[in-house]
Amino acid sequence: MVLDHEGEHPSRWAAICSIAAKIGCTPQTLNEWVNKAEVDSGARARVPTDVAGRLKALERENCGPEDWCGCPTIRAC
């Protein structure tokens, strides 16, 4: 589990708000970081960061730099 002190709070969001205040970031930002860490560790089902990066690189290779705008919904290929 990424949030070691989650059990000390009434909810996951309460734990995130408490920790975010202590480290000086917004709860939304910390929540995104926690979710990403869970995905990358395999605790949450999604595409890990390293795999997503590799897929983007392969798309760029296949499309060519002139066709790639960086947006998956708007591209020429």
Short mmCIF file of N, CA and C in Angstrom, two decimals:
data_model
loop_
_atom_site.label_atom_id
_atom_site.label_comp_id
_atom_site.label_asym_id
_atom_site.label_seq_id
_atom_site.Cartn_x
_atom_site.Cartn_y
_atom_site.Cartn_z
N MET A 1 0.84 -1.18 0.00
CA MET A 1 0.00 0.00 0.00
C MET A 1 0.89 1.24 0.00
N VAL A 2 0.52 2.20 -0.81
CA VAL A 2 1.33 3.41 -0.93
C VAL A 2 1.13 4.32 0.27
N LEU A 3 -0.09 4.43 0.76
CA LEU A 3 -0.35 5.29 1.92
C LEU A 3 -0.22 4.46 3.20
N ASP A 4 0.91 4.54 3.84
CA ASP A 4 1.18 3.74 5.03
C ASP A 4 0.26 4.10 6.20
N HIS A 5 -0.18 5.34 6.27
CA HIS A 5 -0.98 5.79 7.40
C HIS A 5 -2.46 5.94 7.04
N GLU A 6 -2.88 5.30 5.97
CA GLU A 6 -4.27 5.41 5.54
C GLU A 6 -5.23 4.90 6.62
N GLY A 7 -4.86 3.86 7.32
CA GLY A 7 -5.71 3.28 8.35
C GLY A 7 -5.92 4.17 9.57
N GLU A 8 -5.09 5.20 9.71
CA GLU A 8 -5.21 6.11 10.85
C GLU A 8 -6.24 7.21 10.60
N HIS A 9 -6.85 7.21 9.43
CA HIS A 9 -7.81 8.25 9.05
C HIS A 9 -9.14 7.61 8.68
N PRO A 10 -10.23 8.37 8.78
CA PRO A 10 -11.54 7.80 8.49
C PRO A 10 -11.74 7.40 7.02
N SER A 11 -10.96 7.99 6.13
CA SER A 11 -11.07 7.65 4.71
C SER A 11 -9.73 7.87 4.02
N ARG A 12 -9.61 7.34 2.83
CA ARG A 12 -8.40 7.53 2.03
C ARG A 12 -8.19 9.02 1.73
N TRP A 13 -9.28 9.70 1.38
CA TRP A 13 -9.18 11.12 1.04
C TRP A 13 -8.73 11.92 2.26
N ALA A 14 -9.20 11.58 3.45
CA ALA A 14 -8.77 12.26 4.67
C ALA A 14 -7.27 12.07 4.88
N ALA A 15 -6.77 10.87 4.61
CA ALA A 15 -5.33 10.62 4.74
C ALA A 15 -4.55 11.46 3.73
N ILE A 16 -5.05 11.51 2.51
CA ILE A 16 -4.38 12.29 1.47
C ILE A 16 -4.37 13.78 1.84
N CYS A 17 -5.50 14.30 2.32
CA CYS A 17 -5.55 15.72 2.71
C CYS A 17 -4.57 16.02 3.85
N SER A 18 -4.49 15.13 4.82
CA SER A 18 -3.59 15.31 5.95
C SER A 18 -2.13 15.33 5.50
N ILE A 19 -1.77 14.36 4.68
CA ILE A 19 -0.39 14.26 4.21
C ILE A 19 -0.04 15.42 3.28
N ALA A 20 -0.96 15.79 2.41
CA ALA A 20 -0.70 16.89 1.46
C ALA A 20 -0.40 18.18 2.21
N ALA A 21 -1.14 18.44 3.27
CA ALA A 21 -0.90 19.66 4.05
C ALA A 21 0.49 19.64 4.68
N LYS A 22 0.94 18.47 5.07
CA LYS A 22 2.26 18.36 5.71
C LYS A 22 3.41 18.50 4.73
N ILE A 23 3.20 18.10 3.47
CA ILE A 23 4.31 18.18 2.51
C ILE A 23 4.19 19.38 1.57
N GLY A 24 3.13 20.15 1.72
CA GLY A 24 3.01 21.41 0.98
C GLY A 24 2.54 21.27 -0.46
N CYS A 25 1.62 20.34 -0.71
CA CYS A 25 1.04 20.25 -2.05
C CYS A 25 -0.47 20.14 -1.91
N THR A 26 -1.17 20.21 -3.01
CA THR A 26 -2.63 20.09 -2.94
C THR A 26 -3.02 18.62 -2.81
N PRO A 27 -4.15 18.35 -2.20
CA PRO A 27 -4.61 16.96 -2.11
C PRO A 27 -4.80 16.31 -3.48
N GLN A 28 -5.25 17.08 -4.46
CA GLN A 28 -5.44 16.54 -5.80
C GLN A 28 -4.12 16.07 -6.39
N THR A 29 -3.08 16.86 -6.20
CA THR A 29 -1.76 16.49 -6.72
C THR A 29 -1.25 15.23 -6.05
N LEU A 30 -1.36 15.17 -4.73
CA LEU A 30 -0.90 13.98 -4.01
C LEU A 30 -1.71 12.76 -4.42
N ASN A 31 -3.01 12.92 -4.61
CA ASN A 31 -3.85 11.81 -5.05
C ASN A 31 -3.39 11.28 -6.40
N GLU A 32 -3.05 12.18 -7.33
CA GLU A 32 -2.53 11.75 -8.64
C GLU A 32 -1.22 10.99 -8.48
N TRP A 33 -0.35 11.48 -7.61
CA TRP A 33 0.94 10.81 -7.39
C TRP A 33 0.72 9.42 -6.80
N VAL A 34 -0.18 9.31 -5.84
CA VAL A 34 -0.46 8.02 -5.21
C VAL A 34 -1.03 7.05 -6.24
N ASN A 35 -2.00 7.52 -7.03
CA ASN A 35 -2.59 6.65 -8.06
C ASN A 35 -1.53 6.18 -9.05
N LYS A 36 -0.67 7.08 -9.47
CA LYS A 36 0.40 6.73 -10.41
C LYS A 36 1.36 5.71 -9.79
N ALA A 37 1.71 5.91 -8.53
CA ALA A 37 2.60 4.97 -7.85
C ALA A 37 1.94 3.59 -7.74
N GLU A 38 0.64 3.56 -7.49
CA GLU A 38 -0.06 2.28 -7.40
C GLU A 38 -0.10 1.58 -8.76
N VAL A 39 -0.31 2.33 -9.82
CA VAL A 39 -0.30 1.75 -11.17
C VAL A 39 1.09 1.21 -11.48
N ASP A 40 2.11 2.00 -11.22
CA ASP A 40 3.48 1.58 -11.55
C ASP A 40 3.94 0.39 -10.72
N SER A 41 3.39 0.23 -9.51
CA SER A 41 3.77 -0.91 -8.67
C SER A 41 2.93 -2.15 -8.95
N GLY A 42 1.88 -1.99 -9.75
CA GLY A 42 1.02 -3.12 -10.07
C GLY A 42 -0.16 -3.27 -9.13
N ALA A 43 -0.29 -2.38 -8.16
CA ALA A 43 -1.40 -2.46 -7.20
C ALA A 43 -2.71 -1.97 -7.80
N ARG A 44 -2.65 -1.20 -8.87
CA ARG A 44 -3.84 -0.67 -9.53
C ARG A 44 -3.75 -1.01 -11.01
N ALA A 45 -4.86 -1.45 -11.58
CA ALA A 45 -4.87 -1.86 -12.99
C ALA A 45 -4.96 -0.65 -13.92
N ARG A 46 -3.92 -0.40 -14.62
CA ARG A 46 -3.81 0.60 -15.68
C ARG A 46 -2.49 0.37 -16.38
N VAL A 47 -2.19 1.19 -17.37
CA VAL A 47 -0.93 1.08 -18.10
C VAL A 47 0.15 1.82 -17.30
N PRO A 48 1.22 1.11 -16.88
CA PRO A 48 2.29 1.76 -16.13
C PRO A 48 2.97 2.87 -16.94
N THR A 49 3.57 3.81 -16.23
CA THR A 49 4.20 4.97 -16.85
C THR A 49 5.25 4.58 -17.88
N ASP A 50 6.10 3.61 -17.57
CA ASP A 50 7.15 3.24 -18.51
C ASP A 50 6.57 2.63 -19.78
N VAL A 51 5.50 1.85 -19.66
CA VAL A 51 4.88 1.25 -20.84
C VAL A 51 4.19 2.32 -21.67
N ALA A 52 3.50 3.25 -21.02
CA ALA A 52 2.84 4.34 -21.74
C ALA A 52 3.86 5.18 -22.50
N GLY A 53 5.00 5.45 -21.87
CA GLY A 53 6.05 6.21 -22.55
C GLY A 53 6.59 5.49 -23.77
N ARG A 54 6.77 4.18 -23.63
CA ARG A 54 7.26 3.39 -24.77
C ARG A 54 6.24 3.36 -25.90
N LEU A 55 4.96 3.25 -25.57
CA LEU A 55 3.92 3.28 -26.60
C LEU A 55 3.91 4.61 -27.35
N LYS A 56 4.07 5.71 -26.62
CA LYS A 56 4.13 7.02 -27.28
C LYS A 56 5.33 7.10 -28.20
N ALA A 57 6.47 6.57 -27.75
CA ALA A 57 7.67 6.59 -28.58
C ALA A 57 7.46 5.77 -29.85
N LEU A 58 6.82 4.61 -29.73
CA LEU A 58 6.54 3.78 -30.90
C LEU A 58 5.57 4.48 -31.86
N GLU A 59 4.58 5.16 -31.32
CA GLU A 59 3.67 5.91 -32.18
C GLU A 59 4.41 6.99 -32.95
N ARG A 60 5.32 7.68 -32.26
CA ARG A 60 6.12 8.72 -32.94
C ARG A 60 6.98 8.12 -34.05
N GLU A 61 7.58 6.96 -33.77
CA GLU A 61 8.41 6.29 -34.78
C GLU A 61 7.58 5.91 -35.99
N ASN A 62 6.39 5.40 -35.76
CA ASN A 62 5.53 4.95 -36.85
C ASN A 62 4.94 6.11 -37.65
N CYS A 63 4.65 7.20 -36.99
CA CYS A 63 4.03 8.34 -37.67
C CYS A 63 5.06 9.23 -38.35
N GLY A 64 6.20 9.38 -37.75
CA GLY A 64 7.19 10.33 -38.24
C GLY A 64 6.98 11.67 -37.56
N PRO A 65 8.03 12.43 -37.38
CA PRO A 65 7.94 13.68 -36.63
C PRO A 65 7.02 14.71 -37.28
N GLU A 66 6.87 14.69 -38.59
CA GLU A 66 6.02 15.67 -39.24
C GLU A 66 4.53 15.41 -39.02
N ASP A 67 4.17 14.17 -38.68
CA ASP A 67 2.77 13.82 -38.48
C ASP A 67 2.36 13.85 -37.01
N TRP A 68 3.32 13.89 -36.10
CA TRP A 68 3.01 13.78 -34.69
C TRP A 68 2.87 15.16 -34.06
N CYS A 69 1.72 15.40 -33.50
CA CYS A 69 1.51 16.68 -32.81
C CYS A 69 1.54 16.52 -31.29
N GLY A 70 1.62 15.26 -30.83
CA GLY A 70 1.66 15.02 -29.39
C GLY A 70 0.30 14.76 -28.80
N CYS A 71 -0.74 14.96 -29.58
CA CYS A 71 -2.09 14.73 -29.09
C CYS A 71 -2.65 13.48 -29.76
N PRO A 72 -3.01 12.45 -28.99
CA PRO A 72 -3.45 11.20 -29.60
C PRO A 72 -4.74 11.32 -30.39
N THR A 73 -5.52 12.35 -30.16
CA THR A 73 -6.78 12.48 -30.89
C THR A 73 -6.65 13.34 -32.14
N ILE A 74 -5.55 14.07 -32.25
CA ILE A 74 -5.36 14.94 -33.42
C ILE A 74 -4.01 14.64 -34.04
N ARG A 75 -4.00 13.77 -35.01
CA ARG A 75 -2.76 13.51 -35.73
C ARG A 75 -3.09 13.03 -37.12
N ALA A 76 -2.15 13.17 -38.00
CA ALA A 76 -2.37 12.89 -39.41
C ALA A 76 -2.31 11.42 -39.75
N CYS A 77 -1.71 10.59 -38.90
CA CYS A 77 -1.59 9.16 -39.25
C CYS A 77 -2.63 8.34 -38.56
#
